[in-house]
JSON list of C-alpha atoms in Angstrom, two decimals:
[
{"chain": "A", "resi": 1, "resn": "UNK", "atom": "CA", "xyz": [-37.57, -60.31, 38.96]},
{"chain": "A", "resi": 2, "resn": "UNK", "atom": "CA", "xyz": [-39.71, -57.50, 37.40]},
{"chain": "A", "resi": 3, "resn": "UNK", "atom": "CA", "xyz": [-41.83, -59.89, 35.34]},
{"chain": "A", "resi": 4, "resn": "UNK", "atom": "CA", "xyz": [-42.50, -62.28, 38.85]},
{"chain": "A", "resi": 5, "resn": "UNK", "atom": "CA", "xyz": [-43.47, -59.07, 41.20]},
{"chain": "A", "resi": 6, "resn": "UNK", "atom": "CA", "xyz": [-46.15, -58.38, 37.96]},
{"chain": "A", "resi": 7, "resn": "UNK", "atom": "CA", "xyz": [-47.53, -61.34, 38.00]},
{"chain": "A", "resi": 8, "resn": "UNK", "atom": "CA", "xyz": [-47.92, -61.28, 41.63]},
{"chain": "A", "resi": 9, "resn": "UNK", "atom": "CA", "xyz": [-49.95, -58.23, 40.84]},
{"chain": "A", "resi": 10, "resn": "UNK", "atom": "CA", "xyz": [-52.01, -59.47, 38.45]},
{"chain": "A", "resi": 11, "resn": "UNK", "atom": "CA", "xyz": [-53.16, -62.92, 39.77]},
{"chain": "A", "resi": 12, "resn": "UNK", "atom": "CA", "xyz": [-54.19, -60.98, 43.02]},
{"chain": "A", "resi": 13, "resn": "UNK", "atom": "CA", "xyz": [-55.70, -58.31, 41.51]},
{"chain": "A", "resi": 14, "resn": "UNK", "atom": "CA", "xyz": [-57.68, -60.89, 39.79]},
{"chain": "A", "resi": 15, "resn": "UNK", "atom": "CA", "xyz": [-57.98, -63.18, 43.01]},
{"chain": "A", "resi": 16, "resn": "UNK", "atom": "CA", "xyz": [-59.45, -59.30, 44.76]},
{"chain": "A", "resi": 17, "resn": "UNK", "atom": "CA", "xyz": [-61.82, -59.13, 41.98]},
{"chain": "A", "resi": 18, "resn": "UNK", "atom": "CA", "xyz": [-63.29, -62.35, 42.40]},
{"chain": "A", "resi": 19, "resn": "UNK", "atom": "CA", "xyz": [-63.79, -62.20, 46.39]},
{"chain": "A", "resi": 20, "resn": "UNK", "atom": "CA", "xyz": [-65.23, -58.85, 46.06]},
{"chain": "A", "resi": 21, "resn": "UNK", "atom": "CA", "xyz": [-67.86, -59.76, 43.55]},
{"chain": "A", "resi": 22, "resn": "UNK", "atom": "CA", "xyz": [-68.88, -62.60, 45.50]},
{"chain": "A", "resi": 23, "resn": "UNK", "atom": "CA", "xyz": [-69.19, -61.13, 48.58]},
{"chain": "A", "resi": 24, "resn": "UNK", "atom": "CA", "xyz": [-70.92, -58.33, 46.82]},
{"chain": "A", "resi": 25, "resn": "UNK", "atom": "CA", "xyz": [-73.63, -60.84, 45.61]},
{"chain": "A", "resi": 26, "resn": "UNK", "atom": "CA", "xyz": [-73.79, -62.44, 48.52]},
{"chain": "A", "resi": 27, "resn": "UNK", "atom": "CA", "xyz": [-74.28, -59.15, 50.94]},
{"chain": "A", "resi": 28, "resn": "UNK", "atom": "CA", "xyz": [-76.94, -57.71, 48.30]},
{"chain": "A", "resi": 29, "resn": "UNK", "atom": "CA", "xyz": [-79.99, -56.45, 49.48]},
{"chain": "A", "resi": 30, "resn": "UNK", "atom": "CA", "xyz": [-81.61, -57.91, 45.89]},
{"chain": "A", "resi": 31, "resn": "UNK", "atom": "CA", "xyz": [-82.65, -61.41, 45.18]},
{"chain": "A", "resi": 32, "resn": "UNK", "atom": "CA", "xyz": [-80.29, -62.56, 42.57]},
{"chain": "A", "resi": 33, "resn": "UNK", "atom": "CA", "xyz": [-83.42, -62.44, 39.83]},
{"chain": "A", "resi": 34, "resn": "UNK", "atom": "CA", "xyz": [-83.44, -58.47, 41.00]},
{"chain": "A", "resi": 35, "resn": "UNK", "atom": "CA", "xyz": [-79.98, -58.59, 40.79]},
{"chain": "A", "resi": 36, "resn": "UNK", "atom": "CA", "xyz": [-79.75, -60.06, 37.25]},
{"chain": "A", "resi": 37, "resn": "UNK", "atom": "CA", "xyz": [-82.45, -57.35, 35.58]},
{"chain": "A", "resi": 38, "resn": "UNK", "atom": "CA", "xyz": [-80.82, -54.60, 36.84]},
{"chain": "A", "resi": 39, "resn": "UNK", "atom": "CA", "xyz": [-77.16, -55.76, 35.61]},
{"chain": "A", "resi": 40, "resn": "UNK", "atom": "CA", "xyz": [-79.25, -56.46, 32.36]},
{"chain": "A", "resi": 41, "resn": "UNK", "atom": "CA", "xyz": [-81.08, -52.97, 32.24]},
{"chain": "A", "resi": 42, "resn": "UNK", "atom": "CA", "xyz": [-77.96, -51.06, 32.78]},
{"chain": "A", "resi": 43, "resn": "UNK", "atom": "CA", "xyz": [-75.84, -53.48, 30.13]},
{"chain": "A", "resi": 44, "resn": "UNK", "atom": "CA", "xyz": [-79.22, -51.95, 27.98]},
{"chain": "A", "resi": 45, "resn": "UNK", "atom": "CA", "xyz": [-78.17, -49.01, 28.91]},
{"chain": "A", "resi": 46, "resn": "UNK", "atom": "CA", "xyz": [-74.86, -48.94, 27.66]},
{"chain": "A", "resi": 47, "resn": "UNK", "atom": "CA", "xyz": [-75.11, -48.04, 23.94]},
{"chain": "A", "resi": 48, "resn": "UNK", "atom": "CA", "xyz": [-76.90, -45.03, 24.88]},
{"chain": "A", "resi": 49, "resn": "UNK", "atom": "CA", "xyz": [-74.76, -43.96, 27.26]},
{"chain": "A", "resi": 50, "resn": "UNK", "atom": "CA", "xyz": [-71.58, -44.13, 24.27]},
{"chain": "A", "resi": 51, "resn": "UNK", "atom": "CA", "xyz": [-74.28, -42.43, 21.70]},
{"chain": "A", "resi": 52, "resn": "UNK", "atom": "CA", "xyz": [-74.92, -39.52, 24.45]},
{"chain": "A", "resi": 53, "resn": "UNK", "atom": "CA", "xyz": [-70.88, -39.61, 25.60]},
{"chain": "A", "resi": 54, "resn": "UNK", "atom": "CA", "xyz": [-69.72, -39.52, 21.47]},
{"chain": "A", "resi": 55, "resn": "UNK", "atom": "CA", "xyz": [-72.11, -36.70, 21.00]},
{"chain": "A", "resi": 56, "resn": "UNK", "atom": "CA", "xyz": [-70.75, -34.38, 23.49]},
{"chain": "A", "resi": 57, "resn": "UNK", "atom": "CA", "xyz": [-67.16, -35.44, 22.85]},
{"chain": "A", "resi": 58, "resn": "UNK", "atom": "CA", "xyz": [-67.56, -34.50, 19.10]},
{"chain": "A", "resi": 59, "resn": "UNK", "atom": "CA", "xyz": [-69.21, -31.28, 19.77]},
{"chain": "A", "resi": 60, "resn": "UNK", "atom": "CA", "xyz": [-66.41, -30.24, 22.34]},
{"chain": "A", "resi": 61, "resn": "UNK", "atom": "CA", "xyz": [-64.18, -31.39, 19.70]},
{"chain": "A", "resi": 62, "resn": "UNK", "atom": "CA", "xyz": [-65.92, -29.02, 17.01]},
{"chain": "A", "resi": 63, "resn": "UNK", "atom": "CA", "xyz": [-65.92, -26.10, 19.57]},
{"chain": "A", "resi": 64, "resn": "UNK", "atom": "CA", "xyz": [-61.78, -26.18, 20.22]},
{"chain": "A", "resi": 65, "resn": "UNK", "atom": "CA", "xyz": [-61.83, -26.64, 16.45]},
{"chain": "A", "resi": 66, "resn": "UNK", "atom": "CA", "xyz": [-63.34, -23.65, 15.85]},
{"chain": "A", "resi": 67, "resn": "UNK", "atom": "CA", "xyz": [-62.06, -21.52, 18.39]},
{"chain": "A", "resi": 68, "resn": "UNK", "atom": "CA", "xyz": [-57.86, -22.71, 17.83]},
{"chain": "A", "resi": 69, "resn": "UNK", "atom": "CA", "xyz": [-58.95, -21.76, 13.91]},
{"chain": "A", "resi": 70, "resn": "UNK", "atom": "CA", "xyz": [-60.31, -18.07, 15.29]},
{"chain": "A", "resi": 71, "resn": "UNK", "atom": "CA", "xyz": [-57.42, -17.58, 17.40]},
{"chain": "A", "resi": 72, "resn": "UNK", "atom": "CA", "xyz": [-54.79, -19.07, 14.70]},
{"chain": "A", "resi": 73, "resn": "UNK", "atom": "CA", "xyz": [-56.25, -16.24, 11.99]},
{"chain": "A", "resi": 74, "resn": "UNK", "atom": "CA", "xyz": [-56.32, -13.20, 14.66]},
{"chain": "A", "resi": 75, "resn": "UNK", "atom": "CA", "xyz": [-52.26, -14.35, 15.02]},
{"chain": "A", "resi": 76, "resn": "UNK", "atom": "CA", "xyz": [-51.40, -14.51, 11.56]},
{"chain": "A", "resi": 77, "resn": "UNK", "atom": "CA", "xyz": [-53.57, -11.54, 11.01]},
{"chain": "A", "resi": 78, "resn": "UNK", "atom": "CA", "xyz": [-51.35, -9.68, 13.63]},
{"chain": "A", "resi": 79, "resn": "UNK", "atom": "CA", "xyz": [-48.12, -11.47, 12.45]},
{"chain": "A", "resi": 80, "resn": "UNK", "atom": "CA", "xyz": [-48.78, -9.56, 9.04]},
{"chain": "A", "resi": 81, "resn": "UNK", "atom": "CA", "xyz": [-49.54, -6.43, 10.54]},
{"chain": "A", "resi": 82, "resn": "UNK", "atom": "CA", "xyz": [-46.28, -6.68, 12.51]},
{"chain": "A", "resi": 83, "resn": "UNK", "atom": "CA", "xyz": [-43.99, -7.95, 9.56]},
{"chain": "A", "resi": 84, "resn": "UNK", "atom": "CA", "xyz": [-45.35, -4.87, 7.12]},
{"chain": "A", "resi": 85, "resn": "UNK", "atom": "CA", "xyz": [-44.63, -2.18, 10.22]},
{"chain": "A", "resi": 86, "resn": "UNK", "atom": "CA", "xyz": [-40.96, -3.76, 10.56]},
{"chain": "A", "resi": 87, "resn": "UNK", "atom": "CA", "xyz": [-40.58, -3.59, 6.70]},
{"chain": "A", "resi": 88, "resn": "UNK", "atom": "CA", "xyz": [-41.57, 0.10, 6.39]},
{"chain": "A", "resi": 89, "resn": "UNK", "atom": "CA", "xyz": [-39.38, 0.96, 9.34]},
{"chain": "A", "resi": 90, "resn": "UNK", "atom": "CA", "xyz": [-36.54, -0.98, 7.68]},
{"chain": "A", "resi": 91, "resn": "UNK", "atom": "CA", "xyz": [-37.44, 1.23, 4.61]},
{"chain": "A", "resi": 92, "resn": "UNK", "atom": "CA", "xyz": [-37.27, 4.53, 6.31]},
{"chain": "A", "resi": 93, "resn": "UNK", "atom": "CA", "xyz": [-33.97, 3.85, 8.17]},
{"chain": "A", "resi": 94, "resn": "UNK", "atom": "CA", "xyz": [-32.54, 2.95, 5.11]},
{"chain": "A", "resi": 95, "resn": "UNK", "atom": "CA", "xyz": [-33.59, 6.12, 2.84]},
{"chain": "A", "resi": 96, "resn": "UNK", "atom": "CA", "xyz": [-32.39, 7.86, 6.26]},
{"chain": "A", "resi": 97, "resn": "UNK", "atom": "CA", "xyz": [-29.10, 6.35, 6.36]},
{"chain": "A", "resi": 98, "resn": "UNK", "atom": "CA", "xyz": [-28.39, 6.73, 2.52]},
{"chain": "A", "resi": 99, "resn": "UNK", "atom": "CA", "xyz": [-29.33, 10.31, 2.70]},
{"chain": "A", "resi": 100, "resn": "UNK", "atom": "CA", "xyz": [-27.12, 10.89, 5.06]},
{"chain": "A", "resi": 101, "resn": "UNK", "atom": "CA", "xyz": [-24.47, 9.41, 3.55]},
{"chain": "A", "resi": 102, "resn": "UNK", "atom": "CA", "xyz": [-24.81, 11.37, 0.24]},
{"chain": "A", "resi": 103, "resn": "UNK", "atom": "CA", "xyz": [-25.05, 14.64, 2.40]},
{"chain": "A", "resi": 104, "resn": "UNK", "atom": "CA", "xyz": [-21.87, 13.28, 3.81]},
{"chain": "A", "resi": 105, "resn": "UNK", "atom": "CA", "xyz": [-20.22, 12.24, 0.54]},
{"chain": "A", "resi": 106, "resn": "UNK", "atom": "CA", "xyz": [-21.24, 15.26, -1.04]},
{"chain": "A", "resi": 107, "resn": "UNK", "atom": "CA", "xyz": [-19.17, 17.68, 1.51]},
{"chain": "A", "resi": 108, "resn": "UNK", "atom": "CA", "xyz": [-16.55, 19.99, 0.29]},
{"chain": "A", "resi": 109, "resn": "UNK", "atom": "CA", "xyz": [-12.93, 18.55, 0.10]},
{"chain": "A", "resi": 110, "resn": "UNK", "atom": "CA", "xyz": [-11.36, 21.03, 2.54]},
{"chain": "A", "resi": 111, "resn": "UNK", "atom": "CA", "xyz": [-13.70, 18.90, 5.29]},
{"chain": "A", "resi": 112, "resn": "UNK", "atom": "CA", "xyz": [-12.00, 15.33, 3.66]},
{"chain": "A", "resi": 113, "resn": "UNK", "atom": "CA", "xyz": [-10.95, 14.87, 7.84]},
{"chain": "A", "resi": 114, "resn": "UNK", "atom": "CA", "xyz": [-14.15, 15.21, 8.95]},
{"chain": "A", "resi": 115, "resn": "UNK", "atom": "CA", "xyz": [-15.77, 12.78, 5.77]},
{"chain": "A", "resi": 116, "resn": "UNK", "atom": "CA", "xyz": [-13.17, 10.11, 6.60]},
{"chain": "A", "resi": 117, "resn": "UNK", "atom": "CA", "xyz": [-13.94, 10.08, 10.31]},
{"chain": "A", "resi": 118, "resn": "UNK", "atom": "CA", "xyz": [-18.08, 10.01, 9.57]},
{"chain": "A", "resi": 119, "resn": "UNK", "atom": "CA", "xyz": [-17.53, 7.04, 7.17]},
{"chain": "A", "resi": 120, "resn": "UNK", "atom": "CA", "xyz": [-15.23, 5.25, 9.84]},
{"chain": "A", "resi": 121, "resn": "UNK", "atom": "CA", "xyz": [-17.84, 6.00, 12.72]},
{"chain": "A", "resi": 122, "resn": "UNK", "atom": "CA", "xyz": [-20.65, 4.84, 10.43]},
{"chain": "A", "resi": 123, "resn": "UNK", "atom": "CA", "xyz": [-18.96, 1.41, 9.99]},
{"chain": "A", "resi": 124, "resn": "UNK", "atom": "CA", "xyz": [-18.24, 0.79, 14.29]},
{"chain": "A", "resi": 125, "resn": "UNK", "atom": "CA", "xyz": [-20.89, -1.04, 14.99]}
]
């Protein structure tokens, strides 16, 4: 049913096409030798037009080149920046918390309450 409705479409699309050119070259305010030289100079035209189109594509194309490589360094640049302040800050907590934990350790043994509740606090999450 899908492939009959398309077909529908497509032969009167077609059949639209036709009558409107026709009626187009009929109705024109040209002489059909006007009409032919100016279908001609702008089929001319064409190649030009692509050369002029390409060009401006491909520089567009070398701008967002350029600019997504800027932008992509500036993140990893920052991504670096960010991944050595977590490290150092992973580095300090951890001389923290091991210095603690020898000042703990290191108590005298009448406070062995006291050590066994730090080291049981220390492991609650």
């Amino acid at each position: 049913m899908s492939n009959n409705r398309s077909g529908i479409f497509i032969g009167g699309l077609m059949l639209g096409t036709a009558i409107g050119t026709l009626v187009g070259l009929l109705v024109a305010p040209r002489t059909g030798r006007e009409t032919r030289k100016l279908i001609k100079k702008s089929a001319n035209a064409i190649p030009e037009l692509a050369e002029d189109i390409s060009t401006s594509v491909q520089i567009q194309a070398d701008r967002l080149s350029s600019s997504t490589l800027d932008n992509w360094e500036e993140t990893v640049d920052r991504l670096r920046e960010a991944i050595a302040v977590g490290i150092d800050a992973t580095q300090r907590e951890s001389q923290s918390f091991h210095k603690q934990n020898t000042v703990d350790i290191s108590s005298t043994p009448d406070d062995t309450d006291s050590l066994t509740e730090k080291l049981e606090r220390s492991k609650m999450p």
